[in-house]
Short mmCIF file of C-alpha atoms and ligand atoms in Angstrom, two decimals:
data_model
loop_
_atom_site.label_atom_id
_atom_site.label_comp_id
_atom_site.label_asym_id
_atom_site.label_seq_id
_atom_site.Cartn_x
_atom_site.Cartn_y
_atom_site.Cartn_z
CA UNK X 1 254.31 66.76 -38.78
CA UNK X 2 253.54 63.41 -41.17
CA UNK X 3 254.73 60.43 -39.95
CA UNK X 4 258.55 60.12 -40.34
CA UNK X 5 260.47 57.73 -42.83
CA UNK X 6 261.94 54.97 -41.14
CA UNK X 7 265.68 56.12 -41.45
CA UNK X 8 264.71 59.07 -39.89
CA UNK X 9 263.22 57.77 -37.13
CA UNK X 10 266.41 55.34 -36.93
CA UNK X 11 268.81 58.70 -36.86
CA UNK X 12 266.44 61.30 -35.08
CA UNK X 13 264.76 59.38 -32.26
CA UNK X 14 265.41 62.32 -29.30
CA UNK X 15 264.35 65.69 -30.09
CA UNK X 16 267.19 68.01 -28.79
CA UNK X 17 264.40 70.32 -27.57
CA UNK X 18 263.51 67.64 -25.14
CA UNK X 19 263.14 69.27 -21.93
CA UNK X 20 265.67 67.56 -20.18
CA UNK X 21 267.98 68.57 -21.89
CA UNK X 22 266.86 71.78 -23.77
CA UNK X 23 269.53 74.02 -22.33
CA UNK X 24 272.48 72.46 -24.24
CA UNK X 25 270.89 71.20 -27.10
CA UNK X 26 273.33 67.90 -27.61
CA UNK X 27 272.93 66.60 -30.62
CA UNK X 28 274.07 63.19 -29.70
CA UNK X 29 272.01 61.75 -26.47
CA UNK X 30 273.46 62.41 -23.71
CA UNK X 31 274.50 59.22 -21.36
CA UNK X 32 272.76 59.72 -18.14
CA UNK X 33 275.52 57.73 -15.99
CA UNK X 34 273.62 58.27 -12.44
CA UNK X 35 272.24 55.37 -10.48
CA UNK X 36 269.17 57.42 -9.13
CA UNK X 37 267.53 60.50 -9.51
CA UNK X 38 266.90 63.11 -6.61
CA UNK X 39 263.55 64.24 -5.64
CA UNK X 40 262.33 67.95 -5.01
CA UNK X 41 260.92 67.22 -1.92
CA UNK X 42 259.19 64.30 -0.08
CA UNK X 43 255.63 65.14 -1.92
CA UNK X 44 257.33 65.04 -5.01
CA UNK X 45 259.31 61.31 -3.82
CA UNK X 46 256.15 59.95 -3.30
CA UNK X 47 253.92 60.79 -5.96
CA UNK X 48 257.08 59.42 -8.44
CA UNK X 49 256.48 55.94 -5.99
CA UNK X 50 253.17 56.30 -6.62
CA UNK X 51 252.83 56.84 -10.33
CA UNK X 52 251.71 59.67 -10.09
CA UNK X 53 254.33 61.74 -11.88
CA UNK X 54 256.43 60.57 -14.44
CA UNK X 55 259.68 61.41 -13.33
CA UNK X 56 262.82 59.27 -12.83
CA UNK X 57 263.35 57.53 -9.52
CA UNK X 58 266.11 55.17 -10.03
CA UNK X 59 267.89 53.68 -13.31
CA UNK X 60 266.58 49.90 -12.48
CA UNK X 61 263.05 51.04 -13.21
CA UNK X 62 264.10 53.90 -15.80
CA UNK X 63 266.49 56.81 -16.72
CA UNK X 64 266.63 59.47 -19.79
CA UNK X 65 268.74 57.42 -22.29
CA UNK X 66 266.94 53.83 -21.69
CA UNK X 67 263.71 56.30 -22.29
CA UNK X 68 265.70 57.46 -25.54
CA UNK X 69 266.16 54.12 -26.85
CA UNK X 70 262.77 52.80 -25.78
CA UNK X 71 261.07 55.59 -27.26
CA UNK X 72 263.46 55.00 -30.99
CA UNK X 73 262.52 51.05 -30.86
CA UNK X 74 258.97 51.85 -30.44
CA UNK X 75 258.71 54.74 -33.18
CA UNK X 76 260.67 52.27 -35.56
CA UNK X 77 258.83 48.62 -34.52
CA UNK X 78 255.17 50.87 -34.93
CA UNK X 79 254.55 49.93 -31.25
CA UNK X 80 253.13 52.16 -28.10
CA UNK X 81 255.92 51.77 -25.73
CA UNK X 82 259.47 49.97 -25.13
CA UNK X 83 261.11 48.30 -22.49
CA UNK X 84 265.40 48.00 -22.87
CA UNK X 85 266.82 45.47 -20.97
CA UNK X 86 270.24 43.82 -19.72
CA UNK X 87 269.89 41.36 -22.77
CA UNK X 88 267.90 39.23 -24.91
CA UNK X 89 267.09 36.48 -22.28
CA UNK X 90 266.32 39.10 -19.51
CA UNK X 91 263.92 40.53 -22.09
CA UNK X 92 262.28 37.11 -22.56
CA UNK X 93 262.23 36.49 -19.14
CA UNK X 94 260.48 39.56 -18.08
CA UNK X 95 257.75 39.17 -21.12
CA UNK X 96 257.36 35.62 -20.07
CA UNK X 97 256.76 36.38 -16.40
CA UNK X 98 254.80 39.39 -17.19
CA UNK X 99 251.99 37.37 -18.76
CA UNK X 100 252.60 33.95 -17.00
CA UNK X 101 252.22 32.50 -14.05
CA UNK X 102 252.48 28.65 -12.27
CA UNK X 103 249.69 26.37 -13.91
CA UNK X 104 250.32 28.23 -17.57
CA UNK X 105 250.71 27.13 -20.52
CA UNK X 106 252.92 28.83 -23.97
CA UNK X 107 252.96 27.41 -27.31
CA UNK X 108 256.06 28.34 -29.43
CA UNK X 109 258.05 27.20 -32.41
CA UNK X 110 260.62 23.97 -32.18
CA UNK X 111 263.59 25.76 -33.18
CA UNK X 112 264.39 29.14 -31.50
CA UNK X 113 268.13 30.48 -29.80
CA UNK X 114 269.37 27.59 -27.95
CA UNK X 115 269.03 30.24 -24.46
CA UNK X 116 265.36 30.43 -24.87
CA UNK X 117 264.91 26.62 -25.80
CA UNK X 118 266.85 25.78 -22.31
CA UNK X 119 264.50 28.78 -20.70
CA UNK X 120 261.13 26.88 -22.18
CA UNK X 121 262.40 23.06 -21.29
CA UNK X 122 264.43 23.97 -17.80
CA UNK X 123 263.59 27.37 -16.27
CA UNK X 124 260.33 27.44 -16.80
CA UNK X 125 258.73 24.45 -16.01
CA UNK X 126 260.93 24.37 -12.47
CA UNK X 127 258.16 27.44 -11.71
CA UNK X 128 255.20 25.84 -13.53
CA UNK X 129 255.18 27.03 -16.74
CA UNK X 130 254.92 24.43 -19.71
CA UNK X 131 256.25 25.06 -22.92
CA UNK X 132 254.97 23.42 -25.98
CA UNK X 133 257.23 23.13 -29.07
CA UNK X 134 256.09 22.76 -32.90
CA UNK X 135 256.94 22.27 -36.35
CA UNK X 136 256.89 26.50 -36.77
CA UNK X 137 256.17 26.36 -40.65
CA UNK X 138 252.31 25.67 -40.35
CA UNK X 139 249.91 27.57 -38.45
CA UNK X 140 248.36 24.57 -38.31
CA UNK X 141 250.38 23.38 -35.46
CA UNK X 142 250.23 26.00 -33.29
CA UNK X 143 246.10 26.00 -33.12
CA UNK X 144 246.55 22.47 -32.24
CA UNK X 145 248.69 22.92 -29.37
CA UNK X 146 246.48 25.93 -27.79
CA UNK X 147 244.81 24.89 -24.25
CA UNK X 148 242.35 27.01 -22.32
CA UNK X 149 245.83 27.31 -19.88
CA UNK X 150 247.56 28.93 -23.35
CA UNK X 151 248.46 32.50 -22.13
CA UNK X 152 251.67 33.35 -25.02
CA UNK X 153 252.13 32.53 -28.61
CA UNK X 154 255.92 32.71 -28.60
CA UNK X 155 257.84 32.84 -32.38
CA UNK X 156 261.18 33.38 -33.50
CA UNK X 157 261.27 33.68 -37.61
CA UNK X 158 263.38 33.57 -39.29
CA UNK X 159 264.08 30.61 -37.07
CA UNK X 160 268.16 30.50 -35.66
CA UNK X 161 269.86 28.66 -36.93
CA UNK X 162 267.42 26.44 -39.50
CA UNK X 163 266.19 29.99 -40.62
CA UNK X 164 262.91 28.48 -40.51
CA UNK X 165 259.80 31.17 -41.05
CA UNK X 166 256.37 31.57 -39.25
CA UNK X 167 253.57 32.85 -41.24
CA UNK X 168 253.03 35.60 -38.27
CA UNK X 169 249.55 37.02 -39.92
CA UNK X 170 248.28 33.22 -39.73
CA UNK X 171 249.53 32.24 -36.52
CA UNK X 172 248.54 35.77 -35.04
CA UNK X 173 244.72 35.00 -36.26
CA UNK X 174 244.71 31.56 -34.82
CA UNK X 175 246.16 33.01 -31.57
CA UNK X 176 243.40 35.87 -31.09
CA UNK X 177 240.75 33.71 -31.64
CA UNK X 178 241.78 32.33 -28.30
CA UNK X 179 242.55 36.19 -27.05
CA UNK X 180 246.09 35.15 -26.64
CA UNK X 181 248.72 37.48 -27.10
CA UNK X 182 251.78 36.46 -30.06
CA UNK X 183 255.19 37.38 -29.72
CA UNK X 184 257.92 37.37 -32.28
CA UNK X 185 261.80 37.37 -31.53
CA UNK X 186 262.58 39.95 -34.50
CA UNK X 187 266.11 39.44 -33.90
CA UNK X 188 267.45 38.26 -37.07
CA UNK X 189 264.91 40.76 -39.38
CA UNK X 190 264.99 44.13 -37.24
CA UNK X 191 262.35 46.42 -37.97
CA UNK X 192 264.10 47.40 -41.19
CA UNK X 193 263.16 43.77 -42.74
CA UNK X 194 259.71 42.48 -40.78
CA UNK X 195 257.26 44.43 -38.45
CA UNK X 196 255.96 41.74 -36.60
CA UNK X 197 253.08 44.49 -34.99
CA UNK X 198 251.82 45.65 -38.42
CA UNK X 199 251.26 41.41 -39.27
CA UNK X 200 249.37 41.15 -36.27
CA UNK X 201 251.93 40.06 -33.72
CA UNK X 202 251.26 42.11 -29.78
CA UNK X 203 254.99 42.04 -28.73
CA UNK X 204 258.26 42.13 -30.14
CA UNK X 205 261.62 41.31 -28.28
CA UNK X 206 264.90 41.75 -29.50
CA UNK X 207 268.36 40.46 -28.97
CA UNK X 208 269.86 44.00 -29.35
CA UNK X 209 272.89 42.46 -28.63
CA UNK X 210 272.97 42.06 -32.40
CA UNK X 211 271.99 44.06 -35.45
CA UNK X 212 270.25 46.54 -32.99
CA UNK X 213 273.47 47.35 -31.99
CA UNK X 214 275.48 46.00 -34.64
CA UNK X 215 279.03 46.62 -33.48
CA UNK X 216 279.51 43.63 -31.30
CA UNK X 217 279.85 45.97 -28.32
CA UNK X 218 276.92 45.25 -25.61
CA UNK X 219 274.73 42.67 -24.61
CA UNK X 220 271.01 44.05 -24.48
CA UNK X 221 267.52 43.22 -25.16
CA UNK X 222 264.35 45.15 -26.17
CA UNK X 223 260.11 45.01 -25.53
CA UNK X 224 257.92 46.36 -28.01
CA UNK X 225 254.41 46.48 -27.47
CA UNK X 226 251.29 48.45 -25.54
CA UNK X 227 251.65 50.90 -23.20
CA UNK X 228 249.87 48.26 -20.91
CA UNK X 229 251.92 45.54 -21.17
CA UNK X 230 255.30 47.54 -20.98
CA UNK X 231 254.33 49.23 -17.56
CA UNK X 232 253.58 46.10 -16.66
CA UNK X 233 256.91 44.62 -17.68
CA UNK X 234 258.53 47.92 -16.13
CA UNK X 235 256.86 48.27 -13.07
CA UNK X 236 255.92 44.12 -12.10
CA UNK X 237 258.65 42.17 -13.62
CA UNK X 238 261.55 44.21 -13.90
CA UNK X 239 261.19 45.82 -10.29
CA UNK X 240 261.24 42.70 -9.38
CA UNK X 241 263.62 40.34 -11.30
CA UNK X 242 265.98 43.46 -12.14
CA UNK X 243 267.23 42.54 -15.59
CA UNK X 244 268.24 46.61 -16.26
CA UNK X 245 270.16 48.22 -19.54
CA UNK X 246 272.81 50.22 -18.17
CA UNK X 247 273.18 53.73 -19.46
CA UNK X 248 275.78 53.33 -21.37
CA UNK X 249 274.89 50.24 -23.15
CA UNK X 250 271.44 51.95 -23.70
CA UNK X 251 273.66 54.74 -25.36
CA UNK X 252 275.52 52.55 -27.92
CA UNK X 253 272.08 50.79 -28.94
CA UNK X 254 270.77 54.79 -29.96
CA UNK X 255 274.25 55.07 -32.33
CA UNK X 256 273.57 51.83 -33.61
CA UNK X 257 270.01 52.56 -34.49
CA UNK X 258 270.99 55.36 -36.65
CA UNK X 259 273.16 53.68 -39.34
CA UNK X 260 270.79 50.53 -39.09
CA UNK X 261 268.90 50.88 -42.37
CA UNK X 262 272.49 51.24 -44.36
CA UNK X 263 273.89 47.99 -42.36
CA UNK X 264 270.71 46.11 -42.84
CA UNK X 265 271.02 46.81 -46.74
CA UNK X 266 274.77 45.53 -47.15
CA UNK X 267 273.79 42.36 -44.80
CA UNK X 268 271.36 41.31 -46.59
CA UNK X 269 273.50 41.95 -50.27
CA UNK X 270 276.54 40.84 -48.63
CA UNK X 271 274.67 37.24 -47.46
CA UNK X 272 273.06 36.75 -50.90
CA UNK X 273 276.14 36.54 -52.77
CA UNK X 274 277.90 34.84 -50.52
CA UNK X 275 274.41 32.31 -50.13
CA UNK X 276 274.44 32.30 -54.33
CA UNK X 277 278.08 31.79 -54.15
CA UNK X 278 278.16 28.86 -51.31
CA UNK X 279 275.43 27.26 -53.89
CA UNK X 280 277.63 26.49 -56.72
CA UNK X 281 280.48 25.00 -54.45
CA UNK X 282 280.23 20.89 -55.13
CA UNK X 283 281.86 20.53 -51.08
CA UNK X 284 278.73 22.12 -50.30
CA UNK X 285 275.44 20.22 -50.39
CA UNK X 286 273.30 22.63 -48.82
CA UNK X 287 272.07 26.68 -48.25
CA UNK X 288 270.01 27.84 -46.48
CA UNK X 289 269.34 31.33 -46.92
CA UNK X 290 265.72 32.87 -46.97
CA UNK X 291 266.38 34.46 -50.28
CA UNK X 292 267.02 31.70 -52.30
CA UNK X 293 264.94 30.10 -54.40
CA UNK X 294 265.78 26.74 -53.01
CA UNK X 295 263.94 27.86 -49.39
CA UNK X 296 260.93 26.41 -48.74
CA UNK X 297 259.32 29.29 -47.46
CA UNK X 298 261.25 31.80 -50.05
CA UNK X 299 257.21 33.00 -51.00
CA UNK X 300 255.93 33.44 -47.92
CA UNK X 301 259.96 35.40 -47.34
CA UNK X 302 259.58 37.71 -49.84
CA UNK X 303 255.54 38.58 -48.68
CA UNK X 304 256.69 38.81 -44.92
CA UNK X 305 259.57 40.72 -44.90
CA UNK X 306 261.69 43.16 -47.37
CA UNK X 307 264.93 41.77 -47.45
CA UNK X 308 266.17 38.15 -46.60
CA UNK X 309 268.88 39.18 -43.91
CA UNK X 310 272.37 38.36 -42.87
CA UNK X 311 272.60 34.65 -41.66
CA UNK X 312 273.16 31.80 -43.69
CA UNK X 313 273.37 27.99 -42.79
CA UNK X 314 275.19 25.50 -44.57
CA UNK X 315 276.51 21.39 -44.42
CA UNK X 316 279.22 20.91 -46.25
CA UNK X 317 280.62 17.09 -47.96
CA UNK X 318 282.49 14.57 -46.13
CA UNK X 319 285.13 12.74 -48.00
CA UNK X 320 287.03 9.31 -47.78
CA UNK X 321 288.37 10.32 -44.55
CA UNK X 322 286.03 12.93 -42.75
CA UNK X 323 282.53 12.50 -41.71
CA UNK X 324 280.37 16.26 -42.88
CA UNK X 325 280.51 17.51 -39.27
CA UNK X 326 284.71 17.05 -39.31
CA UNK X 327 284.87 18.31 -42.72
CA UNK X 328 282.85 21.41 -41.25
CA UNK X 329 285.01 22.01 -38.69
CA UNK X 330 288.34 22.20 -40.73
CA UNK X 331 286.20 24.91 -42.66
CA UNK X 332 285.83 26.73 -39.07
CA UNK X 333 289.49 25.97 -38.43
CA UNK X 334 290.35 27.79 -41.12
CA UNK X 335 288.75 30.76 -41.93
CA UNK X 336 291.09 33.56 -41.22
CA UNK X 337 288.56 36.66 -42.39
CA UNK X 338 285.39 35.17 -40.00
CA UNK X 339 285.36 35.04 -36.61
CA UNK X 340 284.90 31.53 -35.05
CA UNK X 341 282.57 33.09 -32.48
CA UNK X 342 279.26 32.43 -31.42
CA UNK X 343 276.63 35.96 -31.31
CA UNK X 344 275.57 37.41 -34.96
CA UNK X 345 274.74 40.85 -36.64
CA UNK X 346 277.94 42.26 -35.80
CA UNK X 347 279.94 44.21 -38.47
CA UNK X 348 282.35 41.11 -37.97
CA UNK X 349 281.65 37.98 -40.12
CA UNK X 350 280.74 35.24 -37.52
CA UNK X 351 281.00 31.91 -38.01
CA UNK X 352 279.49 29.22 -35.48
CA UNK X 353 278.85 25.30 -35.21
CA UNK X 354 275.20 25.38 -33.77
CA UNK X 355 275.08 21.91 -33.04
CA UNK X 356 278.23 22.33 -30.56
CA UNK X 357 278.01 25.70 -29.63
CA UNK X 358 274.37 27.99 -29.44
CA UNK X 359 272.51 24.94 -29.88
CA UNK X 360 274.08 22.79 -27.21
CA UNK X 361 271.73 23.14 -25.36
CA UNK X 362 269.00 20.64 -27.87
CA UNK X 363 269.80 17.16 -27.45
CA UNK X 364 270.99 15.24 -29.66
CA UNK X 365 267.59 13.83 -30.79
CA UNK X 366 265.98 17.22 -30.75
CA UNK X 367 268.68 19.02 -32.80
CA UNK X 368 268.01 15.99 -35.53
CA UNK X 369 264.18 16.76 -35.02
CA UNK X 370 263.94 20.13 -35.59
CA UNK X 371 266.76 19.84 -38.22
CA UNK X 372 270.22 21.24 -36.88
CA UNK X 373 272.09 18.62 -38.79
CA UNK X 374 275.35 17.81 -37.08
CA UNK X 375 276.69 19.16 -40.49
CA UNK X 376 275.20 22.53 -39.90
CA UNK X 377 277.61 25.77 -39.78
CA UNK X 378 275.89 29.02 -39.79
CA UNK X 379 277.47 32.29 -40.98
CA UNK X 380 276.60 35.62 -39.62
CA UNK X 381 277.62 37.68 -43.00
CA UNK X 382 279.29 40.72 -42.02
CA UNK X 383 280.01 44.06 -43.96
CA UNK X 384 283.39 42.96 -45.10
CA UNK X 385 283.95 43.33 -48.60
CA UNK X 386 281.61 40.44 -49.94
CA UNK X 387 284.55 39.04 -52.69
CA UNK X 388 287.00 38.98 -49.16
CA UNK X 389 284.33 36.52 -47.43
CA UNK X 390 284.54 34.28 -50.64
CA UNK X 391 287.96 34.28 -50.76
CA UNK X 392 287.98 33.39 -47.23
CA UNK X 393 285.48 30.59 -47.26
CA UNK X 394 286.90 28.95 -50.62
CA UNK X 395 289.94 28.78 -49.09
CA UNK X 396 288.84 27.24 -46.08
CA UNK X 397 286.71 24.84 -47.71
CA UNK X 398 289.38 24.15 -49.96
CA UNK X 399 290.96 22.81 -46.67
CA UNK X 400 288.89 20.54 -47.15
CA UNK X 401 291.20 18.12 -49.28
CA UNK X 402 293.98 18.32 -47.88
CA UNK X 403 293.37 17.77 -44.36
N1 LCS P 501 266.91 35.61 -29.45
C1 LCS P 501 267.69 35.25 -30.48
C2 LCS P 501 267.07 34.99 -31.82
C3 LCS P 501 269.06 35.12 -30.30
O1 LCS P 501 269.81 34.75 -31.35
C4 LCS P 501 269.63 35.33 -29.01
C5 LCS P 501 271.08 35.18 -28.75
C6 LCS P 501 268.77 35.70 -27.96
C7 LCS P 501 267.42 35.85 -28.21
C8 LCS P 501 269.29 35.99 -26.57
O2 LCS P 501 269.90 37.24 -26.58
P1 LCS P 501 271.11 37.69 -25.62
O3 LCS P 501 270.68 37.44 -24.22
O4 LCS P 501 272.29 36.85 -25.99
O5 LCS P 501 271.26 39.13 -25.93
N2 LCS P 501 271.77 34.50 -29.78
C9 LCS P 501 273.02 34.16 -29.77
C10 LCS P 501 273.63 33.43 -30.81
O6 LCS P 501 273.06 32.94 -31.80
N3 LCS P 501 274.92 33.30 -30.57
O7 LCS P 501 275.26 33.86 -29.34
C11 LCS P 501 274.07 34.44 -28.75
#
């Protein structure tokens, strides 16, 4: 058969012939809810232990729905394999110490999820591993950083929260020159909006926990990349440091997947108005939304990926009384349609102080250097009616004045 469409990979990832299942023929995948898997015999045991067959052994190292989902995120990122895992840090934990060891060296962008900036500047280097952090918006910077101990290019673009972009083709040549493998946190674009693999990028991870999902339901993470480097992953790392998707959560990722494409579209339509809307507001001196004109990188947006997302950032004015930052938080005092929550992509309009709250974990001085003003408020745009988020937002800024 020709290759598939993307939403039909998203909705038809598991055959229902699949021989594990061919008897009943479920049209939904089946949650395998078992902890481990029994053997025919000893022979048969040991030549599972030994890779020798490719049956399950136990649901740490693998199980029929993780395979499900792995299988769907690979088909719809354009890699060879998939890895799920317990979340988005134990996914960039187990790429990290898949391809790293003590004496190594990684080069990645400034601003990335405040979890994997306290992973590059605390967890890793108490085991060795430096981490290098640059200005993310020239390639530039990240061939100057390379050593001969360089064994990761890691990116997150758009950036969270400064949605900040990496040219991935350019950074991915600069990278391979040195033969050194580039991954991107696709978090924020999914597959539907930026194929890191097809720009040159060798892994992808993903907080799944988010639009993968979509629902706000489970914490989980996702691998994309060669059949080499996932077995690794599987069978080095995660043996090891045990950072598992349980069945279940594996199961609500493969429901999520299928509507993906039609949630991705309203996102990104829903966070364009309200970015366009948020624009014309005078209490509001500045968006930043991929899509607008008034990004930096809105060229190298539109050429990278095919839609500009859900997340926008924002400062809003101080007055005679409050400083920006106070005036932003009677906004987040206020908003009775968002969420004041922290996590993103869910159907539920978020709303989040970075600087405070995912962020916390930057200094002060580095949240002013890679520019998470104090100011900044960042606004997961959910798939509320867009004209109710307006409403909501106008009347919280409105708050404003009167507080
Ligand atoms: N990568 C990105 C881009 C993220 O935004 C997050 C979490 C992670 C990785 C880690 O994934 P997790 O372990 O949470 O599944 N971002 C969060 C955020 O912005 N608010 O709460 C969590």
């Amino acid at each position: 058969m020709a290759k598939q469409g993307f939403n039909t990979r998203c909705v038809h990832g598991t055959s229902r012939n699949d021989a594990r299942w061919r008897k009943s023929r479920p049209v939904s995948t089946p949650i395998f809810q078992t902890s481990t898997f029994a053997f025919e015999n000893a022979d048969h045991g040991a030549a599972i232990f030994a890779g020798e067959n490719d049956g399950f052994l136990y649901t740490r190292l693998g199980n029929p729905t993780q395979e499900a989902l792995e299988d769907r995120m690979a088909a719809i990122e354009g890699g060879e394999a998939g890895l799920a895992l317990a979340s988005g840090m134990a996914a960039a934990t187990t790429a990290v110490l898949t391809l790293c060891e003590s004496g190594d060296h990684i080069v990645s962008g400034d601003t990335l999820y405040g979890g994997t900036h306290q992973l590059f500047t605390h967890t890793l280097p108490r085991l060795g591993i430096r981490v290098t952090e640059v200005k993310a918006d020239d390639p530039a910077n990240f061939a100057a950083a390379i050593t001969e101990k360089t064994k990761l290019v890691y990116l997150e673009s758009p950036a969270n929260p400064t949605l900040v972009l990496t040219d991935i083709a350019a950074v991915a040549a600069v990278a391979h020159e040195h033969g050194i493998p580039v991954l991107v946190d696709n978090t924020f674009c999914t597959p539907y909006l930026q194929r890191p693999l097809e720009l040159g990028a060798d892994i992808v991870l993903h907080s799944a926990t988010k639009y993968i999902g979509g629902h706000g339901d489970a914490i989980a993470g996702v691998l994309v990349g060669s059949e080499e480097f996932i077995t690794r992953a599987r069978f080095e790392t995660l043996r090891d440091v045990g950072g598992c998707i349980s069945p279940f959560n594996a199961w609500l990722l493969i429901r999520g997947l299928k509507t993906l494409p039609v949630r991705m579209d309203r996102h990104c339509a829903n966070a364009a108005l309200v970015a366009e809307w948020l624009e014309t507001q005078p209490m509001v001196t500045k968006v930043i939304y991929p899509g607008l004109k008034s990004h930096p990188q809105h060229e190298l947006a539109k050429r990278q990926q095919s839609g500009f997302g859900g997340l926008v950032s924002f400062h809003v004015a101080g007055n005679d009384v409050l400083t920006p930052r106070e005036a932003g938080k009677v906004v987040m005092d206020n908003v009775e349609l968002c969420t004041l929550a922290v996590s993103l992509g869910d159907v539920d309009s978020l709303i989040e102080h970075p600087g405070t709250m995912t962020h916390s974990t930057y200094s002060e001085e580095e949240l002013l250097n890679v520019g998470i003003d104090p100011a900044m408020i960042r606004l997961s745009v959910g798939l509320e009616d867009p004209q109710d988020i307006i409403a909501d937002l106008a009347q919280a800024l409105g708050r404003i004045q009167t507080t």
